[in-house]
């Protein structure tokens, strides 16, 4: 019923199954997505398909990047082969397996860069790494996205 779309570029290969109520054709270097019907679901699938295909094309040509920062004394990260090792103040080290097509680089032990052709996978990997120690509001320690502002709280006061 649906078409399978395969896109290849310098950053990788992506495949995706087009929903049943949309169709795809390539004309004069442009990818055109058309819908069958004009009800709400057909319009929604049309917009979704167009956005996902646009992200796939951008991903295989330029790639997507998500930057993370680790704040806290003694907190650090290192990449060893296909594993990301995180020391986040717990009694144990966290070993995170890096998915295929995703590249993680670490600078200065505290700045992580997650790169890959699939926008969704890059975002999921970044959010999973952040979920190991989300930034806390009292001291600001934890893993945060680059540029993320943490609203700080005032601690207890002794009378």
Tab-separated table of C-alpha atoms in Angstrom:
chain	number	residue	atom	x	y	z
A	1	UNK	CA	0.000	0.000	0.000
A	2	UNK	CA	2.666	2.552	1.055
A	3	UNK	CA	5.927	3.259	-0.733
A	4	UNK	CA	9.365	2.675	0.776
A	5	UNK	CA	11.676	5.684	0.507
A	6	UNK	CA	15.457	5.199	0.498
A	7	UNK	CA	17.762	8.191	0.745
A	8	UNK	CA	21.557	8.010	0.569
A	9	UNK	CA	24.102	10.748	1.085
A	10	UNK	CA	27.596	11.399	2.377
A	11	UNK	CA	26.444	11.172	6.039
A	12	UNK	CA	24.573	7.863	5.731
A	13	UNK	CA	21.546	5.966	4.423
A	14	UNK	CA	17.947	6.236	5.651
A	15	UNK	CA	14.792	4.307	4.771
A	16	UNK	CA	11.184	5.061	5.658
A	17	UNK	CA	7.749	3.732	4.696
A	18	UNK	CA	5.433	6.417	3.327
A	19	UNK	CA	1.930	6.374	4.892
A	20	UNK	CA	-0.840	4.861	2.740
A	21	UNK	CA	-2.700	8.112	1.965
A	22	UNK	CA	0.307	9.966	0.556
A	23	UNK	CA	2.323	9.544	-2.634
A	24	UNK	CA	5.761	10.730	-3.663
A	25	UNK	CA	7.368	11.727	-6.947
A	26	UNK	CA	10.613	13.406	-7.945
A	27	UNK	CA	10.419	16.108	-10.613
A	28	UNK	CA	13.219	18.393	-11.770
A	29	UNK	CA	15.315	17.816	-8.642
A	30	UNK	CA	12.375	18.407	-6.291
A	31	UNK	CA	10.625	15.837	-4.123
A	32	UNK	CA	6.849	16.338	-4.249
A	33	UNK	CA	4.489	14.791	-1.681
A	34	UNK	CA	0.813	14.528	-2.683
A	35	UNK	CA	-2.181	13.427	-0.627
A	36	UNK	CA	-5.214	11.361	-1.502
A	37	UNK	CA	-8.357	12.950	-0.048
A	38	UNK	CA	-8.813	16.204	1.829
A	39	UNK	CA	-9.989	15.203	5.302
A	40	UNK	CA	-8.048	16.046	8.478
A	41	UNK	CA	-6.121	12.768	8.590
A	42	UNK	CA	-4.945	13.066	4.971
A	43	UNK	CA	-3.794	16.662	5.572
A	44	UNK	CA	-1.978	15.623	8.769
A	45	UNK	CA	-0.204	12.707	7.052
A	46	UNK	CA	0.744	14.986	4.136
A	47	UNK	CA	2.433	17.509	6.436
A	48	UNK	CA	4.084	14.771	8.500
A	49	UNK	CA	5.464	13.043	5.395
A	50	UNK	CA	6.786	16.289	3.954
A	51	UNK	CA	8.543	17.216	7.221
A	52	UNK	CA	10.051	13.756	7.762
A	53	UNK	CA	11.342	13.574	4.167
A	54	UNK	CA	12.823	17.060	4.497
A	55	UNK	CA	14.613	15.994	7.698
A	56	UNK	CA	15.870	12.800	6.030
A	57	UNK	CA	17.318	14.741	3.087
A	58	UNK	CA	18.961	17.273	5.409
A	59	UNK	CA	20.248	14.457	7.618
A	60	UNK	CA	22.019	12.466	4.898
A	61	UNK	CA	23.525	15.604	3.357
A	62	UNK	CA	24.443	17.740	6.409
A	63	UNK	CA	23.616	15.621	9.481
A	64	UNK	CA	22.096	16.647	12.789
A	65	UNK	CA	24.033	17.689	15.886
A	66	UNK	CA	23.022	17.883	19.541
A	67	UNK	CA	25.487	19.251	22.122
A	68	UNK	CA	25.489	18.340	25.812
A	69	UNK	CA	27.460	19.727	28.778
A	70	UNK	CA	28.303	17.990	32.054
A	71	UNK	CA	28.479	20.194	35.162
A	72	UNK	CA	29.705	18.955	38.537
A	73	UNK	CA	32.958	18.248	40.372
A	74	UNK	CA	34.476	14.971	39.177
A	75	UNK	CA	31.794	14.422	36.520
A	76	UNK	CA	33.279	13.321	33.202
A	77	UNK	CA	32.635	11.332	30.038
A	78	UNK	CA	34.793	9.258	27.691
A	79	UNK	CA	34.176	7.249	24.523
A	80	UNK	CA	35.755	3.787	24.346
A	81	UNK	CA	34.959	1.979	21.115
A	82	UNK	CA	31.166	1.799	20.781
A	83	UNK	CA	30.503	2.622	24.465
A	84	UNK	CA	30.110	5.965	26.201
A	85	UNK	CA	31.441	5.854	29.769
A	86	UNK	CA	29.948	8.415	32.164
A	87	UNK	CA	31.158	9.192	35.690
A	88	UNK	CA	28.302	11.195	37.223
A	89	UNK	CA	28.946	10.900	40.957
A	90	UNK	CA	27.226	7.547	41.391
A	91	UNK	CA	28.942	4.550	43.026
A	92	UNK	CA	29.239	2.993	39.572
A	93	UNK	CA	30.208	4.038	36.064
A	94	UNK	CA	27.410	4.311	33.482
A	95	UNK	CA	28.171	2.511	30.201
A	96	UNK	CA	25.893	3.628	27.368
A	97	UNK	CA	26.059	1.659	24.079
A	98	UNK	CA	26.252	4.037	21.110
A	99	UNK	CA	23.677	3.128	18.398
A	100	UNK	CA	24.693	2.501	14.772
A	101	UNK	CA	25.112	5.624	12.574
A	102	UNK	CA	25.520	7.822	15.689
A	103	UNK	CA	28.877	9.437	16.435
A	104	UNK	CA	29.618	10.807	19.913
A	105	UNK	CA	32.699	12.930	20.546
A	106	UNK	CA	33.903	14.243	23.909
A	107	UNK	CA	35.983	17.408	24.363
A	108	UNK	CA	37.540	18.490	27.682
A	109	UNK	CA	35.858	15.462	29.388
A	110	UNK	CA	32.647	17.490	29.854
A	111	UNK	CA	31.416	18.584	26.418
A	112	UNK	CA	29.612	15.909	24.385
A	113	UNK	CA	28.558	16.166	20.745
A	114	UNK	CA	25.979	13.704	19.366
A	115	UNK	CA	25.932	13.555	15.531
A	116	UNK	CA	24.015	11.466	13.022
A	117	UNK	CA	21.789	11.493	9.929
A	118	UNK	CA	18.494	10.630	11.704
A	119	UNK	CA	17.074	13.605	13.621
A	120	UNK	CA	14.893	11.434	15.857
A	121	UNK	CA	17.690	9.050	16.878
A	122	UNK	CA	20.060	11.966	17.622
A	123	UNK	CA	17.420	13.550	19.866
A	124	UNK	CA	16.609	10.276	21.646
A	125	UNK	CA	20.305	9.509	22.315
A	126	UNK	CA	20.867	13.033	23.671
A	127	UNK	CA	17.796	12.833	25.932
A	128	UNK	CA	18.803	9.366	27.220
A	129	UNK	CA	22.288	10.644	28.123
A	130	UNK	CA	20.701	13.657	29.848
A	131	UNK	CA	18.279	11.397	31.754
A	132	UNK	CA	21.159	9.682	33.624
A	133	UNK	CA	21.592	12.852	35.742
A	134	UNK	CA	19.248	15.721	34.771
A	135	UNK	CA	20.361	19.155	35.999
A	136	UNK	CA	19.222	19.812	39.538
A	137	UNK	CA	17.975	23.260	40.609
A	138	UNK	CA	20.034	23.774	43.811
A	139	UNK	CA	23.652	23.421	42.671
A	140	UNK	CA	23.068	23.111	38.900
A	141	UNK	CA	24.931	19.795	38.714
A	142	UNK	CA	24.073	17.296	35.991
A	143	UNK	CA	23.955	16.766	32.237
A	144	UNK	CA	22.296	19.555	30.263
A	145	UNK	CA	21.862	20.580	26.658
A	146	UNK	CA	24.266	23.300	25.505
A	147	UNK	CA	22.638	26.658	26.102
A	148	UNK	CA	19.954	25.228	28.440
A	149	UNK	CA	19.130	27.589	31.308
A	150	UNK	CA	18.584	25.999	34.696
A	151	UNK	CA	16.294	27.916	37.044
A	152	UNK	CA	18.109	27.903	40.362
A	153	UNK	CA	16.357	27.662	43.721
A	154	UNK	CA	17.438	29.097	47.036
A	155	UNK	CA	18.400	26.523	49.653
A	156	UNK	CA	17.205	26.317	53.273
A	157	UNK	CA	18.096	29.155	55.602
A	158	UNK	CA	19.046	28.566	59.247
A	159	UNK	CA	17.413	30.944	61.730
